Each structure stands twice: as C-alpha cells, then as structure tokens.
Short mmCIF file of C-alpha atoms and ligand atoms in Angstrom, two decimals:
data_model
loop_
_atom_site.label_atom_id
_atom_site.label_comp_id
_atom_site.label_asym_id
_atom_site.label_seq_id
_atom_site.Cartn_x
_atom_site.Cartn_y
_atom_site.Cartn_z
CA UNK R 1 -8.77 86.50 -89.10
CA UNK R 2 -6.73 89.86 -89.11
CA UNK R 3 -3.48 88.63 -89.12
CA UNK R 4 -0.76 92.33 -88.07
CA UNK R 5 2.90 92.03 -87.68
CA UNK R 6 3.39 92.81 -83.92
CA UNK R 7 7.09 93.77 -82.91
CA UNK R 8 8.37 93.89 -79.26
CA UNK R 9 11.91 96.35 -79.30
CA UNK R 10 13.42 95.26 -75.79
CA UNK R 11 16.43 95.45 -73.92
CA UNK R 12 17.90 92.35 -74.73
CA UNK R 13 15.79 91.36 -77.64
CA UNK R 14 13.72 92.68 -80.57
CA UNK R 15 10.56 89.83 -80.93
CA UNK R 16 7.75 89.51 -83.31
CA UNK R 17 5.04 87.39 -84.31
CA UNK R 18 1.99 87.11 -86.62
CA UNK R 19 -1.27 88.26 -83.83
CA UNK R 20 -4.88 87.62 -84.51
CA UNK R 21 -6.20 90.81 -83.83
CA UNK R 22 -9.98 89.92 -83.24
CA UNK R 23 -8.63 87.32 -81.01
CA UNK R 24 -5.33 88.41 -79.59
CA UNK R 25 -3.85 85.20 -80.27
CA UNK R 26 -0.81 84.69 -81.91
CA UNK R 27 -1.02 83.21 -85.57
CA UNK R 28 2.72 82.56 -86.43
CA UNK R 29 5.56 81.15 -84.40
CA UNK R 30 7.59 84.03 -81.98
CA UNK R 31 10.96 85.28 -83.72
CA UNK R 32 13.90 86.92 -81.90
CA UNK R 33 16.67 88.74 -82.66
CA UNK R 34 19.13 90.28 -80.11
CA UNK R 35 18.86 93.66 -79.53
CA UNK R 36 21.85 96.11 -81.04
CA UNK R 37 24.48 96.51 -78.32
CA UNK R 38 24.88 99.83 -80.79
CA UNK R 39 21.50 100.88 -79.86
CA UNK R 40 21.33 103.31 -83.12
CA UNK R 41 18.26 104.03 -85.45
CA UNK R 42 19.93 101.97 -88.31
CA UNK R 43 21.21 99.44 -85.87
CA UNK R 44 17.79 98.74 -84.88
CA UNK R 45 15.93 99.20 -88.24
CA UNK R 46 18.12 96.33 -89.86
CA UNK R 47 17.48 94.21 -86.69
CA UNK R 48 13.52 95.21 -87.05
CA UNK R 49 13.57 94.17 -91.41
CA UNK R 50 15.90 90.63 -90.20
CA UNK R 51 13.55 89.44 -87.65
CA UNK R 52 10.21 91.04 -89.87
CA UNK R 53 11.82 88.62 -93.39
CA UNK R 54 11.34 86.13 -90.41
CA UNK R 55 7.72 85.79 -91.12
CA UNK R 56 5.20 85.87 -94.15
CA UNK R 57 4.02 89.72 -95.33
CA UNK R 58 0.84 90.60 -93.55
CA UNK R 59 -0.51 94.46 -94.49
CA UNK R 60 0.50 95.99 -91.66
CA UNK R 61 2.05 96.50 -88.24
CA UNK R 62 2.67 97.65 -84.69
CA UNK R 63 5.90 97.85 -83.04
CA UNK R 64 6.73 98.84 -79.59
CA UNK R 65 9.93 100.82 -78.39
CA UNK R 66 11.06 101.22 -74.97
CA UNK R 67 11.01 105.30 -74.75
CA UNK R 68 7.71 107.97 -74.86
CA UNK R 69 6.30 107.53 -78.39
CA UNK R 70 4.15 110.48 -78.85
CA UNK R 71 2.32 110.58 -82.11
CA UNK R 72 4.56 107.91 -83.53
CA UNK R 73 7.52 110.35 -82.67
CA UNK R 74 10.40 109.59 -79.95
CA UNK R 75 10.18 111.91 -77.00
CA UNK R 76 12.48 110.67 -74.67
CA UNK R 77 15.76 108.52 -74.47
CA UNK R 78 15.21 104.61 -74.06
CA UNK R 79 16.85 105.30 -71.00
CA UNK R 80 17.34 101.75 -70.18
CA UNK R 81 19.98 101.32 -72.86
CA UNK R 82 21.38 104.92 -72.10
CA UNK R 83 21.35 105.72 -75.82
CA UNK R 84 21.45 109.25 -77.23
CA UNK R 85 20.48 109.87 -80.24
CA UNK R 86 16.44 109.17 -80.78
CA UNK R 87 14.84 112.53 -80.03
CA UNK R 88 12.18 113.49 -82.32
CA UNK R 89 12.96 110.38 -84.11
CA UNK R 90 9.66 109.61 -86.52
CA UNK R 91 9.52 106.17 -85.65
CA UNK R 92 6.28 105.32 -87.50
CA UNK R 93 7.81 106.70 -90.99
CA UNK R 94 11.31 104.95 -90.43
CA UNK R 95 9.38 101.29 -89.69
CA UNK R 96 6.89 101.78 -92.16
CA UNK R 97 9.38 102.51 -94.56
CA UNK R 98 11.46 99.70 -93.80
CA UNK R 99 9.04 97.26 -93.21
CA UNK R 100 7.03 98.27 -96.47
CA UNK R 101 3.50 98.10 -94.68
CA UNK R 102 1.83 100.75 -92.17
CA UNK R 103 3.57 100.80 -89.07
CA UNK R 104 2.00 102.37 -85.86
CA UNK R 105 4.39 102.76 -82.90
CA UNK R 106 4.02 103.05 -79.21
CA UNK R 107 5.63 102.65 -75.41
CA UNK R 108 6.43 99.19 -74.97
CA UNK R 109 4.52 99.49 -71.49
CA UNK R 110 1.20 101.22 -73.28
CA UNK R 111 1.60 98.08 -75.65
CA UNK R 112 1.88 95.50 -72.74
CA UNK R 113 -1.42 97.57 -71.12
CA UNK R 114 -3.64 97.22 -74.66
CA UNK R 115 -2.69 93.84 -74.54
CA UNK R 116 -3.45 92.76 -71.17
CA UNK R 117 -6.65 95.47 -71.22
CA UNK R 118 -7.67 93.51 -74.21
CA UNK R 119 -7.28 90.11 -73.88
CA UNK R 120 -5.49 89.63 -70.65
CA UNK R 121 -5.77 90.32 -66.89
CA UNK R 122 -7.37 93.64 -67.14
CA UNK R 123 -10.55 92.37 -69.54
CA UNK R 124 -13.70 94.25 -68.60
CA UNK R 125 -12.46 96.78 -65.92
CA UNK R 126 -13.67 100.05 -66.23
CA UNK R 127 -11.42 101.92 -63.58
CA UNK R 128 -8.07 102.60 -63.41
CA UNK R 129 -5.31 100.05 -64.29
CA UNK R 130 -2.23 100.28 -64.53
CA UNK R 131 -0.08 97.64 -65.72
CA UNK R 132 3.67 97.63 -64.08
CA UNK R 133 6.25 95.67 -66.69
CA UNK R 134 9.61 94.90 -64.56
CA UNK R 135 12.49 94.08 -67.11
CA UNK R 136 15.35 95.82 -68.09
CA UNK R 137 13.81 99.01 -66.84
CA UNK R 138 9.92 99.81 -65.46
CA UNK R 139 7.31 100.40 -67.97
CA UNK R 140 4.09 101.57 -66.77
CA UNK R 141 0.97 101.74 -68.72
CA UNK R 142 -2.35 103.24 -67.12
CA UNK R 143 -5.97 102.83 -68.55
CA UNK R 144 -8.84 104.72 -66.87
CA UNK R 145 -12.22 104.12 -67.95
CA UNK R 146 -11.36 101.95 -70.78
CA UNK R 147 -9.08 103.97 -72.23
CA UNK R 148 -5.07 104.38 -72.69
CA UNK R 149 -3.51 107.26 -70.69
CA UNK R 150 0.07 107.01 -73.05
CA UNK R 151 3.73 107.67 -71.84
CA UNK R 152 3.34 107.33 -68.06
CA UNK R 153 7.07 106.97 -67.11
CA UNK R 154 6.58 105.70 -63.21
CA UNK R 155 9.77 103.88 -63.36
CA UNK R 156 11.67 107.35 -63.01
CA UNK R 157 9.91 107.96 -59.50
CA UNK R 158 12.28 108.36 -56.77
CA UNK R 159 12.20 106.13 -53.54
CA UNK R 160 11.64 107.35 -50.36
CA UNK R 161 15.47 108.93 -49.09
CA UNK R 162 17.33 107.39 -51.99
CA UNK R 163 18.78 108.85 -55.26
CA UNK R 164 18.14 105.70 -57.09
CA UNK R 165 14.53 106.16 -59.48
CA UNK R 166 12.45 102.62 -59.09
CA UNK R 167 13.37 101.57 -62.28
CA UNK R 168 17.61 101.42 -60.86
CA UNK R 169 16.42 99.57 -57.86
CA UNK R 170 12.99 97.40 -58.71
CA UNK R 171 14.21 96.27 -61.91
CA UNK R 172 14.33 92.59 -63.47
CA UNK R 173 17.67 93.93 -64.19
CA UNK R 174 18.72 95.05 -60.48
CA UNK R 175 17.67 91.59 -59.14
CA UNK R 176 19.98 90.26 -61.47
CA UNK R 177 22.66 92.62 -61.76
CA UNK R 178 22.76 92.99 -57.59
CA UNK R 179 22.07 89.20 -57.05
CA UNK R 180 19.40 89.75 -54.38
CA UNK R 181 17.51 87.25 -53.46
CA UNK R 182 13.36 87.20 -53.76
CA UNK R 183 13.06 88.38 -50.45
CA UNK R 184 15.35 91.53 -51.09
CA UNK R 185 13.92 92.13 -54.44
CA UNK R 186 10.17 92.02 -53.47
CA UNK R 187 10.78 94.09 -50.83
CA UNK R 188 12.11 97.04 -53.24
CA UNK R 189 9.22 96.34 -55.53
CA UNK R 190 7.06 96.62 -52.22
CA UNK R 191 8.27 100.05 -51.74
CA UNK R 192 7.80 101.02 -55.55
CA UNK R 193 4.55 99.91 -55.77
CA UNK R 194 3.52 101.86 -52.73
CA UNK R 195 4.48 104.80 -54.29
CA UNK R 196 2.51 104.18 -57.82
CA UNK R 197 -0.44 103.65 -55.95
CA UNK R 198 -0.39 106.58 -53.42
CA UNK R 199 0.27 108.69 -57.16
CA UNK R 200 -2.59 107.05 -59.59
CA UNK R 201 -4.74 105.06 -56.98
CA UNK R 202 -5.33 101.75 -59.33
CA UNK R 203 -7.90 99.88 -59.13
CA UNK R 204 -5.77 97.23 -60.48
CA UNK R 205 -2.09 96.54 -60.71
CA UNK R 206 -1.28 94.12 -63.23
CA UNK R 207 2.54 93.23 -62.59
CA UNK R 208 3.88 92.31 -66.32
CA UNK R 209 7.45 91.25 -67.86
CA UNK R 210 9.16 87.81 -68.06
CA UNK R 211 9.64 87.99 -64.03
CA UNK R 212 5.68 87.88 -63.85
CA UNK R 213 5.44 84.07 -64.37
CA UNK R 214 7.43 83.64 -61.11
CA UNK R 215 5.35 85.73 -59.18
CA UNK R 216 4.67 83.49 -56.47
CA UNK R 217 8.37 84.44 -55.54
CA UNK R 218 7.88 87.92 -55.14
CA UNK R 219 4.44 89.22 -54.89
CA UNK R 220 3.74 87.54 -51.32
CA UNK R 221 6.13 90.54 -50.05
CA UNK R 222 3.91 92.86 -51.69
CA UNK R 223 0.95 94.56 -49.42
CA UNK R 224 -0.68 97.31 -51.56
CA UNK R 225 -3.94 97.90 -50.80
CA UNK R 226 -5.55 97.62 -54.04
CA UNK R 227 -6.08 94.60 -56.47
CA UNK R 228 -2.80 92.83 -57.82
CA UNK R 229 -2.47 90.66 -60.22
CA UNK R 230 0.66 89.29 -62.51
CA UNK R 231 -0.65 89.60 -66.10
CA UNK R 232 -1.66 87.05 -68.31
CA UNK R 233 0.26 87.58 -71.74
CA UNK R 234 3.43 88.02 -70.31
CA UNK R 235 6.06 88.08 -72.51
CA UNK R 236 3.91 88.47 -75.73
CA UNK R 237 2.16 91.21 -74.40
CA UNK R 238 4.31 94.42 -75.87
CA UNK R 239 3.60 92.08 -79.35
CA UNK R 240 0.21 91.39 -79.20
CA UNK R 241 -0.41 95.08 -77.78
CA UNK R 242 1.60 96.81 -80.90
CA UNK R 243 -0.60 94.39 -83.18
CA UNK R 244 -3.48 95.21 -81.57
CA UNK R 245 -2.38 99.27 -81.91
CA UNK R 246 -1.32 98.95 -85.52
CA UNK R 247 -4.64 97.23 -86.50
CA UNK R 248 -6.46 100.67 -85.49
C1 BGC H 301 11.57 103.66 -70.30
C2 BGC H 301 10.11 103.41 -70.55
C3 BGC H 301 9.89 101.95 -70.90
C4 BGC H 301 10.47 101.06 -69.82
C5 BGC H 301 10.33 99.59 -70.14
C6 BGC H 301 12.09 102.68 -69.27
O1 BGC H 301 13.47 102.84 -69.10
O2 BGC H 301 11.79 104.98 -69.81
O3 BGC H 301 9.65 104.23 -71.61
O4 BGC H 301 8.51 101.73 -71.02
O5 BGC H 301 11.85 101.35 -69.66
O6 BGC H 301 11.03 99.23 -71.26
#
C-alpha cells in the first residue's frame, strides 16, 4: 500500500482522506472542514493544516484547488468564490510547507478526471474524455489518448444569446440558488453540454460532482450525441485524483 494525503479545496468544503494509490481506494475515514467564507491564502492554509492534523502523517500529498494550477502555480481566480488575491500564488510551496510533506497541486476538475480516468468511469478509454464536475461552479477536465490535457475552463463558455457563462446557469449552485426544478435544470445542462461537445468532440462525457449520484433526475433531458456517463467516484474523486497526482 501507498498510502498519500489527498485534499479536495471546494466551495463549501475543504475534504481529505488517506487514498491507496495502487488501488484508488480510500485508506482512512473522509474529513471536512468548511471552506473560509474569507477565501484568503492563510484562511485556507490553516483550514488545509486543521483538517490534514485530522489524519495520521503519510509522506506526501496532493491537493486540489478550484482555479488553473499551472506548474503548481495559481493562474486564475477561483472564480466561483469571486476571490482576488491568488495570482501567481505558489501553491505547491505554501502546502508543502504547511503540511510538512511534498505537496503537488492541481485543478480540482483535472483531479476529478485522474481519478475517474484511473479508477472510475473512464478506465481503459483511449480517446477523448472529458469529465464535466457540476458544483459550485463547472470544472472540466479532458484526457485524450490517455493523457491529461490541464486547465480546460469550459464552465466560462457562453450560451447561445445569453450573457450568463455555463458555469452561472448549469451549476449545482444555480439549481439551488434559482430553485428550478430537474426539468429546468437539465434542460440548461442540455444546452451546455451541447456546446462542450460541438468544441472538444468527447468520446465520453463523464458528468461528476455530488449532483452526479442523482443523475437519473437530470440526465434523461440530456441528448448529446456521444457517450454519457455520471462518474463513479463522485464526491471523492478531486481526493483520490490529487492523491493519485501527488504520488507521481
Ligand atoms: C473554476 C474552475 C474549477 C471549477 C470547479 C470554476 O469556477 O474556474 O477552475 O475547476 O470552478 O470548481
């Protein structure tokens, strides 16, 4: 066993577990901690050392962040907490300090897509995934032949004649936030999901985030042409996927 620290920053919470990184499987109970409302680098570095002390010391880790992580650097705002403030932040020498151990850090959707492209729905294909995660914003992450194509952002697409990007109106969080009902919702994620797949023509769309387990609700008003399916880790997939990442 190679047990890695995996560590899921979300919207509304920051999780982490023990993963089995041969196996994918998670060797420690799942800890949570809410999410900073402050979302500021030492807000979220004293949430990510509360909810590590949560578990035994393992020799290293992965975390995922909801923002472009290029070369374990912050390239974009976590838009969906409208934060300022992280640009050019060097996320893998902030956790890795903090955390004592290694730390490798990615997109939380890129995790989600090693996870599932490991051990989950997308095991064994060869062309071109991508895996949608619909939360508090859109994550997208897109593997062709086997390998990770990082920081897709298709969650800032724009519908067709609206001024609203997919992520403001396909959204976990617009479901909620709007109260529409399954209908209404799957509809919008209809429309969105058109659009990813007239721009990256998947093979397969794996449809992640905590909404996936009730996707009998919502994907029957889905008709894309290619494969869907909702994805099998769910919400342990950004952890397993940064565990997975920080074990390389
Ligand atoms: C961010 C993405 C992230 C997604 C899911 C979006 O608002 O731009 O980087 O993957 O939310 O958290």
């Amino acid at each position: 066993m190679h047990p890695v620290l995996g560590v899921d920053i979300g919207g509304t919470g920051i999780k982490a577990a023990l993963v089995d990184v041969a196996s994918g499987k998670l060797l420690s109970e799942r800890v949570k901690v809410p999410t900073p409302e402050a979302f500021s680098l030492g807000a979220v570095l004293t949430a990510l050392q509360e909810v590590s002390a949560m578990l035994p010391k393992v020799g290293a880790a992965g975390v995922c962040f909801p923002a472009i992580v290029s070369g374990g650097v912050v390239r974009s705002d976590p838009t969906s907490r409208r934060h300022k403030g992280w640009l050019g932040v060097d996320l893998e020498a902030e956790f890795s300090k903090v955390l004592g151990i290694p730390t490798t850090a990615l997109n939380d959707a890129d995790g989600a897509a090693v996870a599932e492209m490991g051990f989950g729905a997308g095991q064994g294909e060869l062309g071109t995934v991508m895996v949608c995660t619909l939360g508090t914003g859109i994550g997208s992450g897109l593997f062709s032949r086997g390998q990770l194509v990082p920081n897709i952002e298709i969650g800032r697409v724009y519908l067709a004649n609206s001024e609203l990007t997919g992520e403001y109106q396909a959204s976990e969080r617009a479901r909620k936030e709007e109260d529409l009902s399954w209908e209404e919702w799957g509809r919008r994620v209809n429309e969105f999901l058109h659009q990813v797949e007239y721009i990256f023509a998947p093979d397969l769309l794996v449809i992640g985030g905590g909404v996936s387990r009730k996707h009998e609700k919502f994907l029957k008003y889905v008709d894309v042409s290619c494969r869907i399916v909702p994805a099998h880790l769910r919400n342990n997939a950004g952890i397993v996927g940064a565990a997975l990442y920080g074990a390389k």
